[in-house]
Amino acid sequence: MSLVPHHIQTLEPYKAGRSIDDIKQLYGLKEVYKLASNENPLGISPLAHAAIAQAISGVNVYGDPLALKLRAKLAERFNLKIDNVIVGAGSESIIGNILRTFICDTDELLTSESTFIGFYVLAQASGLPLKKINMLDGYRFNLQGIADAITPRTKVVYLCNPNNPTGAIFTRDEFDAFMARVPERVIIILDEAYFEYASSDLTYPDSMSYRYDNVITLRTFSKSFGLAGLRVGYGFAHHKFIENLLKVKLPFEPNSLAQAGALAALDDMEFVQRTIENNRAGYTFFTEAFTELGLRWYPSWANFVMLDLETEARVNETFEFLLQRGVITRPLKAFGLPQCLRISIGLPKENEACVELLEKFVGEKLHV
Ligand SMILES: Cc1ncc(COP(=O)(O)O)c(C=O)c1O
């Protein structure tokens, strides 16, 4: 259709994983576990649940277009001013907003291979050239390689730390060395969607302790706060940066229920703490089991573990075996890693079910 520009015609639409209900129906299963989308297995914080229920009676009127209460609370929590904070319908929406606000026709975008697919989709939708730099061994961001690739046209660099889908982090030293080489005219999007799972590692660069005028830090309520379906993300940056983003942002996002839920979730750090503890225990359980099964896994600072199964065929076979028996995982072909499978860390019973099936699969298929 000639109305559609080439970069949209060739854009692969985002394919979400199958839902629990779909898989129950398809395979006649009573119990299905979804370890595919890095959601919070503990559910929703009770405080957020109550606040959303209360806010429902007010949805006949528009919410706060500037989300002032939520932004003020985030500013207070992170010791910033409100005009350093933006919120959006998920951090992905803020990425879209950054691209709409700051890029011009002749700009180029730069990131890594094997990083968050949401950025690839938004970058291609912008119609601008996107350069992807190969990762280092261990599926780690090659920050020096990315710095080498910056040209006078580079406008936005996207970094993801911890990285989805590989789980790896770059360290403070690596980030410092990188920032020393980045010109101030280049915008750095630092996506920290999995920040809460990584922040206790002293080598992890907590971006709130850095003050760069060209860096925007993005975080989300979708993971450790358990509000993925509500769609709330937030960003911190220089006030001039935020001022311009606010000119372009759709006025009523996040919606009023999302604002109410996120405000209450910030008061429920006990829930976040339980989430982190469940994740830590699940990570140890998974990685010990994977080692025992002879599966190659990569260290993760997030709420998932990536397996390298060597071939796409083996990934598909493993994925199907688990799926048909009620565990949904995520093959990573769309992320550029056809040989890898990502498994989100769930509740103990979900992790145990997954490992039991993997044991069966390895016994039946891999070691015969
Ligand atoms: C690295 C990364 N960034 C952003 C997002 C999207 O977060 P949100 O739900 O806030 O849009 C995800 C979701 O999986 C992610 O993995």
mmCIF file of C-alpha atoms and ligand atoms in Angstrom:
data_model
loop_
_atom_site.group_PDB
_atom_site.id
_atom_site.type_symbol
_atom_site.label_atom_id
_atom_site.label_comp_id
_atom_site.label_asym_id
_atom_site.label_seq_id
_atom_site.Cartn_x
_atom_site.Cartn_y
_atom_site.Cartn_z
ATOM 1 C CA MET A 1 0.000 0.000 0.000
ATOM 2 C CA SER A 2 1.684 3.165 -1.193
ATOM 3 C CA LEU A 3 0.335 5.242 1.703
ATOM 4 C CA VAL A 4 2.560 3.344 4.110
ATOM 5 C CA PRO A 5 6.236 4.346 4.349
ATOM 6 C CA HIS A 6 8.789 1.579 3.746
ATOM 7 C CA HIS A 7 10.018 1.584 7.363
ATOM 8 C CA ILE A 8 6.460 0.884 8.603
ATOM 9 C CA GLN A 9 5.704 -1.699 5.914
ATOM 10 C CA THR A 10 8.774 -3.670 6.935
ATOM 11 C CA LEU A 11 8.214 -3.279 10.683
ATOM 12 C CA GLU A 12 7.553 -6.611 12.420
ATOM 13 C CA PRO A 13 4.681 -6.016 14.850
ATOM 14 C CA TYR A 14 5.406 -6.856 18.486
ATOM 15 C CA LYS A 15 4.343 -10.428 19.200
ATOM 16 C CA ALA A 16 3.389 -10.917 22.830
ATOM 17 C CA GLY A 17 3.729 -14.398 24.342
ATOM 18 C CA ARG A 18 0.664 -16.682 24.524
ATOM 19 C CA SER A 19 -1.683 -16.115 27.456
ATOM 20 C CA ILE A 20 -2.311 -18.617 30.245
ATOM 21 C CA ASP A 21 -5.952 -19.022 29.138
ATOM 22 C CA ASP A 22 -4.914 -19.728 25.511
ATOM 23 C CA ILE A 23 -2.534 -22.459 26.575
ATOM 24 C CA LYS A 24 -5.007 -24.027 29.023
ATOM 25 C CA GLN A 25 -7.561 -24.266 26.243
ATOM 26 C CA LEU A 26 -5.131 -25.409 23.557
ATOM 27 C CA TYR A 27 -3.626 -28.285 25.553
ATOM 28 C CA GLY A 28 -6.512 -29.024 27.928
ATOM 29 C CA LEU A 29 -4.406 -28.102 30.990
ATOM 30 C CA LYS A 30 -5.749 -27.155 34.422
ATOM 31 C CA GLU A 31 -2.637 -25.327 35.602
ATOM 32 C CA VAL A 32 -0.390 -23.150 33.432
ATOM 33 C CA TYR A 33 2.542 -21.027 34.608
ATOM 34 C CA LYS A 34 3.743 -18.004 32.648
ATOM 35 C CA LEU A 35 7.472 -17.491 32.970
ATOM 36 C CA ALA A 36 7.668 -15.493 29.756
ATOM 37 C CA SER A 37 7.314 -11.765 30.344
ATOM 38 C CA ASN A 38 9.339 -10.926 33.477
ATOM 39 C CA GLU A 39 6.237 -10.003 35.455
ATOM 40 C CA ASN A 40 5.914 -10.022 39.230
ATOM 41 C CA PRO A 41 4.929 -13.531 40.401
ATOM 42 C CA LEU A 42 3.724 -12.214 43.780
ATOM 43 C CA GLY A 43 0.877 -10.358 42.085
ATOM 44 C CA ILE A 44 -0.045 -6.785 42.996
ATOM 45 C CA SER A 45 0.788 -4.962 46.210
ATOM 46 C CA PRO A 46 -2.276 -4.973 48.507
ATOM 47 C CA LEU A 47 -1.935 -1.212 49.034
ATOM 48 C CA ALA A 48 -1.952 -0.557 45.288
ATOM 49 C CA HIS A 49 -4.918 -2.885 44.883
ATOM 50 C CA ALA A 50 -6.957 -0.966 47.457
ATOM 51 C CA ALA A 51 -6.001 2.424 46.005
ATOM 52 C CA ILE A 52 -7.011 1.400 42.477
ATOM 53 C CA ALA A 53 -10.335 0.023 43.726
ATOM 54 C CA GLN A 54 -11.005 3.332 45.431
ATOM 55 C CA ALA A 55 -9.980 5.405 42.396
ATOM 56 C CA ILE A 56 -12.388 3.569 40.068
ATOM 57 C CA SER A 57 -15.354 5.643 41.212
ATOM 58 C CA GLY A 58 -13.612 8.750 39.838
ATOM 59 C CA VAL A 59 -12.963 7.599 36.283
ATOM 60 C CA ASN A 60 -15.849 9.623 34.844
ATOM 61 C CA VAL A 61 -13.565 12.676 35.025
ATOM 62 C CA TYR A 62 -10.126 13.194 33.493
ATOM 63 C CA GLY A 63 -7.198 12.575 35.781
ATOM 64 C CA ASP A 64 -4.324 14.915 36.588
ATOM 65 C CA PRO A 65 -2.756 15.735 33.178
ATOM 66 C CA LEU A 66 0.658 16.373 34.731
ATOM 67 C CA ALA A 67 0.529 13.589 37.344
ATOM 68 C CA LEU A 68 1.754 16.091 39.915
ATOM 69 C CA LYS A 69 1.257 13.938 43.016
ATOM 70 C CA LEU A 70 3.021 10.951 41.540
ATOM 71 C CA ARG A 71 5.891 13.022 40.180
ATOM 72 C CA ALA A 72 6.232 14.853 43.522
ATOM 73 C CA LYS A 73 6.381 11.552 45.382
ATOM 74 C CA LEU A 74 9.011 10.142 43.038
ATOM 75 C CA ALA A 75 11.013 13.377 43.335
ATOM 76 C CA GLU A 76 10.891 13.141 47.128
ATOM 77 C CA ARG A 77 11.856 9.461 47.096
ATOM 78 C CA PHE A 78 14.912 10.111 44.934
ATOM 79 C CA ASN A 79 15.801 13.504 46.355
ATOM 80 C CA LEU A 80 15.108 15.471 43.179
ATOM 81 C CA LYS A 81 12.807 18.295 42.131
ATOM 82 C CA ILE A 82 9.463 17.570 40.504
ATOM 83 C CA ASP A 83 10.656 19.175 37.267
ATOM 84 C CA ASN A 84 13.324 16.478 36.991
ATOM 85 C CA VAL A 85 10.646 13.758 36.828
ATOM 86 C CA ILE A 86 8.384 12.511 34.043
ATOM 87 C CA VAL A 87 5.862 9.666 34.119
ATOM 88 C CA GLY A 88 4.230 7.840 31.229
ATOM 89 C CA ALA A 89 2.075 4.863 30.271
ATOM 90 C CA GLY A 90 4.964 2.476 30.865
ATOM 91 C CA SER A 91 8.629 3.330 30.419
ATOM 92 C CA GLU A 92 8.254 2.205 26.820
ATOM 93 C CA SER A 93 5.875 5.101 26.236
ATOM 94 C CA ILE A 94 8.531 7.474 27.581
ATOM 95 C CA ILE A 95 11.077 6.034 25.113
ATOM 96 C CA GLY A 96 8.602 6.768 22.304
ATOM 97 C CA ASN A 97 8.139 10.261 23.692
ATOM 98 C CA ILE A 98 11.900 10.893 23.786
ATOM 99 C CA LEU A 99 12.211 9.902 20.128
ATOM 100 C CA ARG A 100 9.246 12.071 19.111
ATOM 101 C CA THR A 101 10.620 15.033 21.048
ATOM 102 C CA PHE A 102 14.293 15.079 20.185
ATOM 103 C CA ILE A 103 15.043 13.485 16.827
ATOM 104 C CA CYS A 104 15.215 15.149 13.421
ATOM 105 C CA ASP A 105 15.367 13.641 9.917
ATOM 106 C CA THR A 106 19.132 13.441 9.619
ATOM 107 C CA ASP A 107 19.789 11.879 13.035
ATOM 108 C CA GLU A 108 20.947 8.332 13.712
ATOM 109 C CA LEU A 109 20.237 6.008 16.630
ATOM 110 C CA LEU A 110 22.705 3.660 18.254
ATOM 111 C CA THR A 111 22.484 0.695 20.593
ATOM 112 C CA SER A 112 23.604 -2.896 21.084
ATOM 113 C CA GLU A 113 22.661 -6.177 19.481
ATOM 114 C CA SER A 114 20.467 -8.380 21.699
ATOM 115 C CA THR A 115 18.838 -5.738 23.811
ATOM 116 C CA PHE A 116 15.245 -4.692 24.563
ATOM 117 C CA ILE A 117 13.046 -5.338 21.545
ATOM 118 C CA GLY A 118 10.771 -2.413 22.452
ATOM 119 C CA PHE A 119 13.555 -0.002 21.573
ATOM 120 C CA TYR A 120 14.174 -1.693 18.216
ATOM 121 C CA VAL A 121 10.487 -1.377 17.314
ATOM 122 C CA LEU A 122 10.278 2.302 18.295
ATOM 123 C CA ALA A 123 13.561 3.040 16.519
ATOM 124 C CA GLN A 124 12.391 1.438 13.284
ATOM 125 C CA ALA A 125 9.017 3.180 13.564
ATOM 126 C CA SER A 126 10.895 6.499 13.680
ATOM 127 C CA GLY A 127 12.291 5.788 10.206
ATOM 128 C CA LEU A 128 15.836 6.737 11.237
ATOM 129 C CA PRO A 129 18.911 4.531 10.770
ATOM 130 C CA LEU A 130 19.641 2.354 13.807
ATOM 131 C CA LYS A 131 23.142 0.964 14.339
ATOM 132 C CA LYS A 132 23.537 -2.093 16.598
ATOM 133 C CA ILE A 133 26.931 -2.981 18.047
ATOM 134 C CA ASN A 134 27.911 -6.597 18.765
ATOM 135 C CA MET A 135 28.002 -7.681 22.382
ATOM 136 C CA LEU A 136 31.079 -8.743 24.331
ATOM 137 C CA ASP A 137 31.525 -12.386 25.353
ATOM 138 C CA GLY A 138 28.947 -13.379 27.948
ATOM 139 C CA TYR A 139 26.272 -11.338 26.158
ATOM 140 C CA ARG A 140 27.402 -8.098 27.794
ATOM 141 C CA PHE A 141 27.016 -4.560 26.453
ATOM 142 C CA ASN A 142 30.126 -3.448 24.551
ATOM 143 C CA LEU A 143 30.203 0.150 25.766
ATOM 144 C CA GLN A 144 33.591 0.888 24.231
ATOM 145 C CA GLY A 145 32.356 -0.428 20.884
ATOM 146 C CA ILE A 146 29.262 1.762 21.175
ATOM 147 C CA ALA A 147 31.397 4.828 22.010
ATOM 148 C CA ASP A 148 33.615 4.035 18.971
ATOM 149 C CA ALA A 149 30.503 3.977 16.752
ATOM 150 C CA ILE A 150 29.246 7.473 17.692
ATOM 151 C CA THR A 151 29.291 9.770 14.639
ATOM 152 C CA PRO A 152 28.368 13.451 14.208
ATOM 153 C CA ARG A 153 24.860 12.220 13.289
ATOM 154 C CA THR A 154 24.303 10.064 16.361
ATOM 155 C CA LYS A 155 21.519 11.625 18.427
ATOM 156 C CA VAL A 156 20.306 8.889 20.770
ATOM 157 C CA VAL A 157 22.126 5.968 22.389
ATOM 158 C CA TYR A 158 19.999 3.359 24.154
ATOM 159 C CA LEU A 159 21.562 1.386 27.023
ATOM 160 C CA CYS A 160 19.759 -1.219 29.107
ATOM 161 C CA ASN A 161 21.140 -2.076 32.543
ATOM 162 C CA PRO A 162 20.463 -4.844 33.576
ATOM 163 C CA ASN A 163 19.938 -5.873 29.991
ATOM 164 C CA ASN A 164 16.783 -7.605 28.824
ATOM 165 C CA PRO A 165 17.019 -10.377 27.600
ATOM 166 C CA THR A 166 20.562 -11.360 28.613
ATOM 167 C CA GLY A 167 20.369 -10.294 32.279
ATOM 168 C CA ALA A 168 23.916 -8.859 32.337
ATOM 169 C CA ILE A 169 24.962 -5.501 33.754
ATOM 170 C CA PHE A 170 27.717 -3.081 32.869
ATOM 171 C CA THR A 171 29.686 -1.789 35.837
ATOM 172 C CA ARG A 172 30.360 1.680 37.238
ATOM 173 C CA ASP A 173 33.866 1.635 35.766
ATOM 174 C CA GLU A 174 32.595 0.679 32.331
ATOM 175 C CA PHE A 175 29.889 3.353 32.466
ATOM 176 C CA ASP A 176 32.353 6.061 33.636
ATOM 177 C CA ALA A 177 34.781 5.219 30.831
ATOM 178 C CA PHE A 178 31.908 5.316 28.346
ATOM 179 C CA MET A 179 30.471 8.647 29.509
ATOM 180 C CA ALA A 180 33.926 10.229 29.310
ATOM 181 C CA ARG A 181 33.782 9.607 25.555
ATOM 182 C CA VAL A 182 30.188 10.662 24.822
ATOM 183 C CA PRO A 183 29.680 14.189 23.437
ATOM 184 C CA GLU A 184 27.089 16.271 25.303
ATOM 185 C CA ARG A 185 24.959 16.575 22.153
ATOM 186 C CA VAL A 186 24.178 12.839 22.308
ATOM 187 C CA ILE A 187 21.190 11.729 24.402
ATOM 188 C CA ILE A 188 21.719 8.607 26.487
ATOM 189 C CA ILE A 189 18.591 6.630 27.368
ATOM 190 C CA LEU A 190 19.547 4.540 30.383
ATOM 191 C CA ASP A 191 16.826 1.930 30.759
ATOM 192 C CA GLU A 192 16.812 0.568 34.304
ATOM 193 C CA ALA A 193 13.537 -1.381 34.218
ATOM 194 C CA TYR A 194 15.141 -4.046 36.458
ATOM 195 C CA PHE A 195 16.959 -1.608 38.761
ATOM 196 C CA GLU A 196 15.520 -2.927 42.055
ATOM 197 C CA TYR A 197 16.866 -6.432 41.401
ATOM 198 C CA ALA A 198 20.414 -5.184 40.706
ATOM 199 C CA SER A 199 20.875 -2.217 42.999
ATOM 200 C CA SER A 200 22.423 -4.122 45.912
ATOM 201 C CA ASP A 201 25.470 -4.960 43.746
ATOM 202 C CA LEU A 202 28.101 -2.336 44.526
ATOM 203 C CA THR A 203 29.550 -2.487 41.012
ATOM 204 C CA TYR A 204 26.141 -1.556 39.540
ATOM 205 C CA PRO A 205 26.114 2.106 38.487
ATOM 206 C CA ASP A 206 23.171 3.645 40.333
ATOM 207 C CA SER A 207 22.367 6.352 37.836
ATOM 208 C CA MET A 208 20.838 8.562 40.514
ATOM 209 C CA SER A 209 24.331 9.189 41.815
ATOM 210 C CA TYR A 210 25.377 10.592 38.420
ATOM 211 C CA ARG A 211 24.395 14.004 37.129
ATOM 212 C CA TYR A 212 24.742 14.154 33.357
ATOM 213 C CA ASP A 213 22.564 16.661 31.512
ATOM 214 C CA ASN A 214 22.278 14.372 28.476
ATOM 215 C CA VAL A 215 21.226 11.184 30.339
ATOM 216 C CA ILE A 216 17.625 10.187 31.036
ATOM 217 C CA THR A 217 17.125 7.328 33.458
ATOM 218 C CA LEU A 218 14.014 5.215 32.902
ATOM 219 C CA ARG A 219 12.384 2.958 35.468
ATOM 220 C CA THR A 220 9.047 1.237 35.771
ATOM 221 C CA PHE A 221 6.256 0.046 38.042
ATOM 222 C CA SER A 222 5.832 -3.014 35.797
ATOM 223 C CA LYS A 223 8.402 -5.289 37.410
ATOM 224 C CA SER A 224 9.212 -5.166 41.133
ATOM 225 C CA PHE A 225 6.096 -3.083 41.903
ATOM 226 C CA GLY A 226 3.845 -5.618 40.139
ATOM 227 C CA LEU A 227 1.804 -3.184 38.024
ATOM 228 C CA ALA A 228 2.671 -4.318 34.458
ATOM 229 C CA GLY A 229 -0.908 -4.243 33.177
ATOM 230 C CA LEU A 230 -1.566 -0.794 34.603
ATOM 231 C CA ARG A 231 1.187 0.800 32.462
ATOM 232 C CA VAL A 232 3.236 3.227 34.570
ATOM 233 C CA GLY A 233 6.877 4.115 34.020
ATOM 234 C CA TYR A 234 8.970 7.070 35.100
ATOM 235 C CA GLY A 235 12.085 8.939 34.081
ATOM 236 C CA PHE A 236 14.609 11.288 35.674
ATOM 237 C CA ALA A 237 16.573 13.931 33.766
ATOM 238 C CA HIS A 238 17.691 17.553 33.627
ATOM 239 C CA HIS A 239 14.712 19.910 34.016
ATOM 240 C CA LYS A 240 15.146 21.299 30.473
ATOM 241 C CA PHE A 241 15.011 17.778 29.112
ATOM 242 C CA ILE A 242 11.806 17.028 31.048
ATOM 243 C CA GLU A 243 10.262 20.386 30.136
ATOM 244 C CA ASN A 244 10.499 19.515 26.433
ATOM 245 C CA LEU A 245 9.262 15.949 26.924
ATOM 246 C CA LEU A 246 6.218 17.337 28.721
ATOM 247 C CA LYS A 247 5.356 19.471 25.677
ATOM 248 C CA VAL A 248 5.028 16.322 23.556
ATOM 249 C CA LYS A 249 3.657 13.786 26.049
ATOM 250 C CA LEU A 250 -0.046 12.908 25.808
ATOM 251 C CA PRO A 251 -1.586 14.887 28.662
ATOM 252 C CA PHE A 252 -3.514 12.241 30.630
ATOM 253 C CA GLU A 253 -1.041 9.393 30.653
ATOM 254 C CA PRO A 254 -0.615 7.491 32.871
ATOM 255 C CA ASN A 255 -4.374 7.296 33.435
ATOM 256 C CA SER A 256 -5.967 8.083 36.782
ATOM 257 C CA LEU A 257 -6.089 4.461 38.015
ATOM 258 C CA ALA A 258 -2.442 4.016 37.120
ATOM 259 C CA GLN A 259 -1.476 7.189 38.965
ATOM 260 C CA ALA A 260 -3.411 6.067 42.062
ATOM 261 C CA GLY A 261 -1.936 2.557 41.962
ATOM 262 C CA ALA A 262 1.627 3.784 41.501
ATOM 263 C CA LEU A 263 1.320 6.295 44.355
ATOM 264 C CA ALA A 264 0.160 3.547 46.711
ATOM 265 C CA ALA A 265 2.768 1.092 45.425
ATOM 266 C CA LEU A 266 5.488 3.550 46.459
ATOM 267 C CA ASP A 267 4.213 3.197 50.035
ATOM 268 C CA ASP A 268 4.522 -0.577 49.885
ATOM 269 C CA MET A 269 8.265 -1.140 49.853
ATOM 270 C CA GLU A 270 7.709 -4.252 51.966
ATOM 271 C CA PHE A 271 6.076 -5.775 48.869
ATOM 272 C CA VAL A 272 9.075 -4.786 46.723
ATOM 273 C CA GLN A 273 11.396 -6.307 49.320
ATOM 274 C CA ARG A 274 9.461 -9.598 49.299
ATOM 275 C CA THR A 275 9.606 -9.539 45.505
ATOM 276 C CA ILE A 276 13.375 -9.151 45.563
ATOM 277 C CA GLU A 277 13.776 -11.940 48.125
ATOM 278 C CA ASN A 278 11.571 -14.312 46.132
ATOM 279 C CA ASN A 279 13.617 -13.456 43.069
ATOM 280 C CA ARG A 280 16.933 -14.068 44.795
ATOM 281 C CA ALA A 281 15.825 -17.486 46.041
ATOM 282 C CA GLY A 282 14.394 -18.389 42.629
ATOM 283 C CA TYR A 283 17.599 -17.339 40.889
ATOM 284 C CA THR A 284 19.700 -19.593 43.135
ATOM 285 C CA PHE A 285 17.267 -22.471 42.633
ATOM 286 C CA PHE A 286 17.213 -22.065 38.848
ATOM 287 C CA THR A 287 20.924 -21.592 38.313
ATOM 288 C CA GLU A 288 21.880 -24.550 40.532
ATOM 289 C CA ALA A 289 19.364 -26.736 38.702
ATOM 290 C CA PHE A 290 20.528 -25.539 35.270
ATOM 291 C CA THR A 291 24.141 -26.286 36.174
ATOM 292 C CA GLU A 292 23.178 -29.763 37.331
ATOM 293 C CA LEU A 293 21.313 -30.355 34.080
ATOM 294 C CA GLY A 294 24.332 -29.259 32.051
ATOM 295 C CA LEU A 295 22.457 -26.284 30.566
ATOM 296 C CA ARG A 296 24.453 -23.169 29.724
ATOM 297 C CA TRP A 297 23.016 -20.161 31.588
ATOM 298 C CA TYR A 298 24.263 -16.590 31.972
ATOM 299 C CA PRO A 299 24.516 -14.602 35.209
ATOM 300 C CA SER A 300 21.528 -12.317 35.590
ATOM 301 C CA TRP A 301 20.906 -9.228 37.718
ATOM 302 C CA ALA A 302 17.209 -9.174 36.784
ATOM 303 C CA ASN A 303 14.122 -11.363 37.300
ATOM 304 C CA PHE A 304 14.882 -13.878 34.546
ATOM 305 C CA VAL A 305 17.651 -16.193 33.391
ATOM 306 C CA MET A 306 18.790 -16.729 29.814
ATOM 307 C CA LEU A 307 19.796 -20.174 28.581
ATOM 308 C CA ASP A 308 21.988 -20.666 25.527
ATOM 309 C CA LEU A 309 20.822 -23.913 23.923
ATOM 310 C CA GLU A 310 23.172 -23.578 20.913
ATOM 311 C CA THR A 311 20.608 -23.913 18.113
ATOM 312 C CA GLU A 312 17.240 -22.458 17.229
ATOM 313 C CA ALA A 313 15.870 -25.971 16.705
ATOM 314 C CA ARG A 314 16.766 -26.929 20.260
ATOM 315 C CA VAL A 315 15.207 -23.730 21.616
ATOM 316 C CA ASN A 316 11.970 -24.441 19.752
ATOM 317 C CA GLU A 317 11.888 -28.036 20.929
ATOM 318 C CA THR A 318 12.484 -27.036 24.555
ATOM 319 C CA PHE A 319 9.947 -24.231 24.370
ATOM 320 C CA GLU A 320 7.268 -26.519 22.886
ATOM 321 C CA PHE A 321 7.968 -29.306 25.392
ATOM 322 C CA LEU A 322 7.484 -26.886 28.295
ATOM 323 C CA LEU A 323 4.496 -25.138 26.687
ATOM 324 C CA GLN A 324 2.532 -28.317 26.054
ATOM 325 C CA ARG A 325 3.002 -29.272 29.693
ATOM 326 C CA GLY A 326 1.964 -25.909 31.085
ATOM 327 C CA VAL A 327 5.059 -23.683 31.400
ATOM 328 C CA ILE A 328 5.309 -20.697 29.050
ATOM 329 C CA THR A 329 8.841 -19.382 28.397
ATOM 330 C CA ARG A 330 10.289 -16.956 25.842
ATOM 331 C CA PRO A 331 12.368 -17.947 22.783
ATOM 332 C CA LEU A 332 14.607 -15.043 21.846
ATOM 333 C CA LYS A 333 14.740 -15.127 18.047
ATOM 334 C CA ALA A 334 12.973 -11.749 17.829
ATOM 335 C CA PHE A 335 15.709 -10.294 20.070
ATOM 336 C CA GLY A 336 18.362 -11.554 17.626
ATOM 337 C CA LEU A 337 19.257 -14.564 19.803
ATOM 338 C CA PRO A 338 17.640 -17.591 18.091
ATOM 339 C CA GLN A 339 19.821 -19.975 20.128
ATOM 340 C CA CYS A 340 18.589 -18.623 23.475
ATOM 341 C CA LEU A 341 15.554 -19.082 25.700
ATOM 342 C CA ARG A 342 14.608 -16.711 28.528
ATOM 343 C CA ILE A 343 12.877 -17.970 31.646
ATOM 344 C CA SER A 344 11.358 -15.520 34.113
ATOM 345 C CA ILE A 345 11.783 -16.303 37.801
ATOM 346 C CA GLY A 346 8.434 -17.252 39.315
ATOM 347 C CA LEU A 347 7.062 -18.531 42.606
ATOM 348 C CA PRO A 348 8.840 -21.588 44.073
ATOM 349 C CA LYS A 349 6.148 -23.985 42.779
ATOM 350 C CA GLU A 350 6.392 -22.467 39.288
ATOM 351 C CA ASN A 351 10.183 -22.688 39.238
ATOM 352 C CA GLU A 352 10.034 -26.275 40.502
ATOM 353 C CA ALA A 353 7.527 -27.259 37.814
ATOM 354 C CA CYS A 354 9.759 -25.716 35.163
ATOM 355 C CA VAL A 355 12.878 -27.508 36.399
ATOM 356 C CA GLU A 356 11.060 -30.859 36.653
ATOM 357 C CA LEU A 357 10.004 -30.529 33.029
ATOM 358 C CA LEU A 358 13.490 -29.507 31.948
ATOM 359 C CA GLU A 359 14.873 -32.575 33.741
ATOM 360 C CA LYS A 360 12.442 -34.739 31.796
ATOM 361 C CA PHE A 361 13.283 -33.007 28.560
ATOM 362 C CA VAL A 362 17.024 -33.269 29.051
ATOM 363 C CA GLY A 363 16.639 -36.953 29.977
ATOM 364 C CA GLU A 364 14.412 -37.724 26.996
ATOM 365 C CA LYS A 365 15.779 -35.504 24.248
ATOM 366 C CA LEU A 366 19.181 -34.035 24.901
ATOM 367 C CA HIS A 367 21.215 -36.844 26.393
ATOM 368 C CA VAL A 368 19.993 -39.792 24.327
HETATM 369 C C1 LIG B 1 14.378 -3.336 29.487
HETATM 370 C C2 LIG B 1 12.944 -3.011 29.485
HETATM 371 N N1 LIG B 1 12.576 -1.737 29.345
HETATM 372 C C3 LIG B 1 11.283 -1.387 29.347
HETATM 373 C C4 LIG B 1 10.305 -2.334 29.483
HETATM 374 C C5 LIG B 1 8.890 -1.903 29.421
HETATM 375 O O1 LIG B 1 8.485 -1.474 30.637
HETATM 376 P P1 LIG B 1 7.069 -0.768 30.804
HETATM 377 O O2 LIG B 1 6.114 -1.840 31.167
HETATM 378 O O3 LIG B 1 7.312 0.228 31.887
HETATM 379 O O4 LIG B 1 6.735 -0.112 29.491
HETATM 380 C C6 LIG B 1 10.631 -3.671 29.630
HETATM 381 C C7 LIG B 1 9.582 -4.683 29.752
HETATM 382 O O5 LIG B 1 9.771 -5.852 29.674
HETATM 383 C C8 LIG B 1 11.989 -4.012 29.621
HETATM 384 O O6 LIG B 1 12.384 -5.276 29.727
#
